[in-house]
mmCIF file of C-alpha atoms in Angstrom:
data_model
loop_
_atom_site.group_PDB
_atom_site.id
_atom_site.type_symbol
_atom_site.label_atom_id
_atom_site.label_comp_id
_atom_site.label_asym_id
_atom_site.label_seq_id
_atom_site.Cartn_x
_atom_site.Cartn_y
_atom_site.Cartn_z
ATOM 1 C CA UNK A 297 19.536 -5.183 -20.134
ATOM 2 C CA UNK A 298 19.115 -8.784 -18.991
ATOM 3 C CA UNK A 299 16.598 -9.679 -16.931
ATOM 4 C CA UNK A 300 17.826 -9.143 -13.424
ATOM 5 C CA UNK A 301 16.334 -12.130 -10.318
ATOM 6 C CA UNK A 302 14.451 -10.209 -8.125
ATOM 7 C CA UNK A 303 14.383 -13.250 -5.772
ATOM 8 C CA UNK A 304 17.701 -14.201 -6.273
ATOM 9 C CA UNK A 305 18.616 -10.580 -5.192
ATOM 10 C CA UNK A 306 16.454 -11.057 -2.237
ATOM 11 C CA UNK A 307 17.476 -14.701 -1.578
ATOM 12 C CA UNK A 308 14.401 -16.104 -1.711
ATOM 13 C CA UNK A 309 13.123 -18.873 -3.926
ATOM 14 C CA UNK A 310 10.263 -18.140 -6.532
ATOM 15 C CA UNK A 311 7.293 -19.167 -3.748
ATOM 16 C CA UNK A 312 8.130 -17.562 -1.044
ATOM 17 C CA UNK A 313 5.555 -16.101 1.392
ATOM 18 C CA UNK A 314 5.117 -12.626 2.393
ATOM 19 C CA UNK A 315 7.138 -12.535 5.149
ATOM 20 C CA UNK A 316 9.314 -14.759 3.871
ATOM 21 C CA UNK A 317 10.091 -11.921 1.462
ATOM 22 C CA UNK A 318 10.134 -9.156 3.974
ATOM 23 C CA UNK A 319 11.828 -11.262 6.827
ATOM 24 C CA UNK A 320 15.343 -11.681 4.057
ATOM 25 C CA UNK A 321 14.708 -8.332 2.795
ATOM 26 C CA UNK A 322 15.404 -6.717 6.602
ATOM 27 C CA UNK A 323 18.032 -9.175 6.862
ATOM 28 C CA UNK A 324 19.506 -7.690 3.985
ATOM 29 C CA UNK A 325 19.005 -4.465 4.295
ATOM 30 C CA UNK A 326 20.645 -4.515 7.456
ATOM 31 C CA UNK A 327 23.751 -6.002 6.728
ATOM 32 C CA UNK A 328 24.170 -4.369 3.298
ATOM 33 C CA UNK A 329 22.953 -0.862 4.566
ATOM 34 C CA UNK A 330 25.389 2.393 3.943
ATOM 35 C CA UNK A 331 25.464 3.628 7.710
ATOM 36 C CA UNK A 332 26.394 -0.128 8.260
ATOM 37 C CA UNK A 333 29.245 0.327 5.726
ATOM 38 C CA UNK A 334 30.749 3.762 5.027
ATOM 39 C CA UNK A 335 32.487 4.270 1.913
ATOM 40 C CA UNK A 336 32.494 1.131 0.435
ATOM 41 C CA UNK A 337 30.537 1.362 -3.112
ATOM 42 C CA UNK A 338 30.117 -2.590 -3.797
ATOM 43 C CA UNK A 339 27.807 -2.524 -0.381
ATOM 44 C CA UNK A 340 26.955 0.700 -0.954
ATOM 45 C CA UNK A 341 25.129 -0.708 -4.374
ATOM 46 C CA UNK A 342 23.644 -4.227 -2.913
ATOM 47 C CA UNK A 343 21.888 -2.148 -0.883
ATOM 48 C CA UNK A 344 20.388 -0.732 -4.012
ATOM 49 C CA UNK A 345 19.785 -3.592 -5.218
ATOM 50 C CA UNK A 346 18.137 -5.320 -2.971
ATOM 51 C CA UNK A 347 15.818 -2.327 -2.423
ATOM 52 C CA UNK A 348 14.285 -2.606 -5.679
ATOM 53 C CA UNK A 349 14.561 -5.919 -5.724
ATOM 54 C CA UNK A 350 11.397 -5.041 -2.920
ATOM 55 C CA UNK A 351 9.726 -3.051 -3.980
ATOM 56 C CA UNK A 352 8.383 -5.038 -6.101
ATOM 57 C CA UNK A 353 8.445 -8.629 -5.264
ATOM 58 C CA UNK A 354 7.195 -7.063 -1.314
ATOM 59 C CA UNK A 355 4.206 -5.753 -3.614
ATOM 60 C CA UNK A 356 1.866 -7.063 -4.731
ATOM 61 C CA UNK A 357 0.259 -6.673 -8.254
ATOM 62 C CA UNK A 358 4.435 -5.708 -8.709
ATOM 63 C CA UNK A 359 4.824 -8.969 -7.880
ATOM 64 C CA UNK A 360 2.045 -10.372 -9.753
ATOM 65 C CA UNK A 361 3.498 -8.661 -12.979
ATOM 66 C CA UNK A 362 6.942 -8.946 -12.150
ATOM 67 C CA UNK A 363 6.429 -13.505 -12.333
ATOM 68 C CA UNK A 364 5.540 -12.751 -16.013
ATOM 69 C CA UNK A 365 7.002 -10.673 -17.941
ATOM 70 C CA UNK A 366 10.236 -10.230 -15.439
ATOM 71 C CA UNK A 367 11.860 -7.157 -14.260
ATOM 72 C CA UNK A 368 12.021 -5.361 -18.135
ATOM 73 C CA UNK A 369 8.744 -3.979 -17.250
ATOM 74 C CA UNK A 370 10.192 -2.174 -13.970
ATOM 75 C CA UNK A 371 12.761 0.814 -14.626
ATOM 76 C CA UNK A 372 12.883 2.178 -10.965
ATOM 77 C CA UNK A 373 10.038 5.378 -11.867
ATOM 78 C CA UNK A 374 7.016 3.284 -10.079
ATOM 79 C CA UNK A 375 5.472 2.643 -13.199
ATOM 80 C CA UNK A 376 5.997 -0.790 -15.396
ATOM 81 C CA UNK A 377 8.255 -0.327 -18.300
ATOM 82 C CA UNK A 378 8.523 3.882 -17.387
ATOM 83 C CA UNK A 379 6.365 6.088 -18.567
ATOM 84 C CA UNK A 380 3.713 4.396 -20.983
ATOM 85 C CA UNK A 381 4.865 -0.148 -20.975
ATOM 86 C CA UNK A 382 7.047 -2.624 -20.890
ATOM 87 C CA UNK A 383 3.464 -4.851 -20.226
ATOM 88 C CA UNK A 384 -0.001 -5.601 -22.055
ATOM 89 C CA UNK A 385 -2.218 -2.257 -21.622
ATOM 90 C CA UNK A 386 0.993 -0.971 -19.304
ATOM 91 C CA UNK A 387 0.521 2.061 -18.409
ATOM 92 C CA UNK A 388 0.527 5.128 -15.391
ATOM 93 C CA UNK A 389 -3.886 4.835 -16.096
ATOM 94 C CA UNK A 390 -5.434 8.564 -16.620
ATOM 95 C CA UNK A 391 -7.493 8.357 -14.109
ATOM 96 C CA UNK A 392 -4.741 8.702 -11.872
ATOM 97 C CA UNK A 393 -3.071 10.444 -13.439
ATOM 98 C CA UNK A 394 -5.934 13.814 -14.004
ATOM 99 C CA UNK A 395 -6.055 13.492 -10.221
ATOM 100 C CA UNK A 396 -2.452 13.530 -9.109
ATOM 101 C CA UNK A 397 -2.028 16.621 -11.764
ATOM 102 C CA UNK A 398 -5.994 18.292 -9.818
ATOM 103 C CA UNK A 399 -4.660 17.766 -6.766
ATOM 104 C CA UNK A 400 -6.026 14.368 -5.808
ATOM 105 C CA UNK A 401 -3.148 12.114 -5.645
ATOM 106 C CA UNK A 402 -4.669 8.986 -4.824
ATOM 107 C CA UNK A 403 -5.068 5.750 -6.749
ATOM 108 C CA UNK A 404 -7.476 3.545 -7.965
ATOM 109 C CA UNK A 405 -7.015 0.882 -5.306
ATOM 110 C CA UNK A 406 -5.955 3.307 -2.312
ATOM 111 C CA UNK A 407 -9.412 5.220 -3.443
ATOM 112 C CA UNK A 408 -11.885 1.906 -3.612
ATOM 113 C CA UNK A 409 -9.310 0.148 -0.456
ATOM 114 C CA UNK A 410 -9.627 3.124 1.712
ATOM 115 C CA UNK A 411 -13.388 2.633 4.244
ATOM 116 C CA UNK A 412 -14.520 6.409 4.218
ATOM 117 C CA UNK A 413 -15.965 5.849 8.088
ATOM 118 C CA UNK A 414 -13.790 7.946 10.067
ATOM 119 C CA UNK A 415 -11.717 5.891 12.466
ATOM 120 C CA UNK A 416 -11.568 5.692 16.422
ATOM 121 C CA UNK A 417 -8.948 5.614 18.423
ATOM 122 C CA UNK A 418 -7.250 3.259 20.103
ATOM 123 C CA UNK A 419 -9.535 1.160 22.911
ATOM 124 C CA UNK A 420 -7.813 0.658 25.514
ATOM 125 C CA UNK A 421 -9.972 -1.750 28.858
ATOM 126 C CA UNK A 422 -8.344 -2.310 31.663
ATOM 127 C CA UNK A 423 -9.729 -6.768 33.245
ATOM 128 C CA UNK A 424 -8.743 -8.404 36.384
ATOM 129 C CA UNK A 425 -7.108 -12.134 35.654
ATOM 130 C CA UNK A 426 -6.276 -14.744 37.475
ATOM 131 C CA UNK A 427 -2.799 -16.021 36.630
ATOM 132 C CA UNK A 428 -4.289 -19.025 35.776
ATOM 133 C CA UNK A 429 -6.958 -17.292 32.977
ATOM 134 C CA UNK A 430 -4.526 -15.531 31.497
ATOM 135 C CA UNK A 431 -3.074 -19.053 30.679
ATOM 136 C CA UNK A 432 -5.712 -21.173 29.945
ATOM 137 C CA UNK A 433 -6.826 -18.266 27.255
ATOM 138 C CA UNK A 434 -9.980 -18.146 29.020
ATOM 139 C CA UNK A 435 -12.382 -15.636 27.003
ATOM 140 C CA UNK A 436 -14.356 -13.010 28.403
ATOM 141 C CA UNK A 437 -17.109 -10.841 27.229
ATOM 142 C CA UNK A 438 -16.489 -6.452 27.601
ATOM 143 C CA UNK A 439 -18.838 -4.185 26.533
ATOM 144 C CA UNK A 440 -18.010 -1.212 24.889
ATOM 145 C CA UNK A 441 -19.939 2.043 24.496
ATOM 146 C CA UNK A 442 -19.622 3.604 21.584
ATOM 147 C CA UNK A 443 -19.993 7.533 21.627
ATOM 148 C CA UNK A 444 -21.851 8.511 17.769
ATOM 149 C CA UNK A 445 -23.610 6.557 15.409
ATOM 150 C CA UNK A 446 -23.230 7.839 11.176
ATOM 151 C CA UNK A 447 -24.876 8.358 8.734
ATOM 152 C CA UNK A 448 -24.062 8.029 5.374
ATOM 153 C CA UNK A 449 -24.224 10.685 3.473
ATOM 154 C CA UNK A 450 -26.135 10.644 0.796
ATOM 155 C CA UNK A 451 -24.961 13.609 -1.466
ATOM 156 C CA UNK A 452 -21.843 11.465 -1.830
ATOM 157 C CA UNK A 453 -22.853 7.415 -1.761
ATOM 158 C CA UNK A 454 -20.804 7.217 1.515
ATOM 159 C CA UNK A 455 -17.133 7.506 -1.077
ATOM 160 C CA UNK A 456 -16.736 11.407 0.320
ATOM 161 C CA UNK A 457 -15.658 12.404 -3.558
ATOM 162 C CA UNK A 458 -18.632 13.105 -6.056
ATOM 163 C CA UNK A 459 -18.522 13.617 -10.324
ATOM 164 C CA UNK A 460 -19.178 16.463 -12.004
ATOM 165 C CA UNK A 461 -18.865 17.921 -15.157
ATOM 166 C CA UNK A 462 -17.351 20.296 -17.130
ATOM 167 C CA UNK A 463 -18.081 20.664 -21.099
ATOM 168 C CA UNK A 464 -17.476 17.289 -22.125
ATOM 169 C CA UNK A 465 -14.889 16.467 -18.867
ATOM 170 C CA UNK A 466 -16.136 14.807 -16.372
ATOM 171 C CA UNK A 467 -14.631 15.274 -12.631
ATOM 172 C CA UNK A 468 -14.543 14.421 -9.081
ATOM 173 C CA UNK A 469 -14.093 16.345 -6.234
ATOM 174 C CA UNK A 470 -14.380 16.203 -3.165
ATOM 175 C CA UNK A 471 -18.131 15.946 -1.096
ATOM 176 C CA UNK A 472 -19.523 19.455 -0.344
ATOM 177 C CA UNK A 473 -22.076 18.029 1.833
ATOM 178 C CA UNK A 474 -20.427 16.154 4.663
ATOM 179 C CA UNK A 475 -16.205 17.247 3.780
ATOM 180 C CA UNK A 476 -15.554 14.159 1.923
ATOM 181 C CA UNK A 477 -15.313 11.676 5.190
ATOM 182 C CA UNK A 478 -18.592 9.970 3.687
ATOM 183 C CA UNK A 479 -20.836 10.549 6.972
ATOM 184 C CA UNK A 480 -22.299 12.607 9.297
ATOM 185 C CA UNK A 481 -21.983 11.505 12.719
#
């Protein structure tokens, strides 16, 4: 199977920025969207190709793999090389598969990048200033009162998950002390 050039599909160069790739994708997806081209099979196929290309080069991790190994490692399943290969050391992480099976469907990268602190609502503040101040970019200090401070959960060390062993297997589950949040008010 010949290697696909996802950059050419999106009409960008290999060194294009993420913003350039996204802009080109949106333009092409709009142009070839099936709702805009009802019954046109060529447009539908082109739209699918554009989506496939953007799923790869629009994701920094997949883009890096694509730049290194080409399109042969992607089969549309979301995993390089299908269920197990295509790339050295390839395939999905075993821990991710086990977590998916046991209902903790977050990948390692999602778990480690997750903010363990509860997120608050957006704050709104009405500020009155003169037009000249706004145009000049005047900076002003605003005092924000926080309702609560949070204490890190000692049972899970703020991760929201604890390890437990059953026989020879070690598994992770949500922390029972903090309810999986990782902190207490």
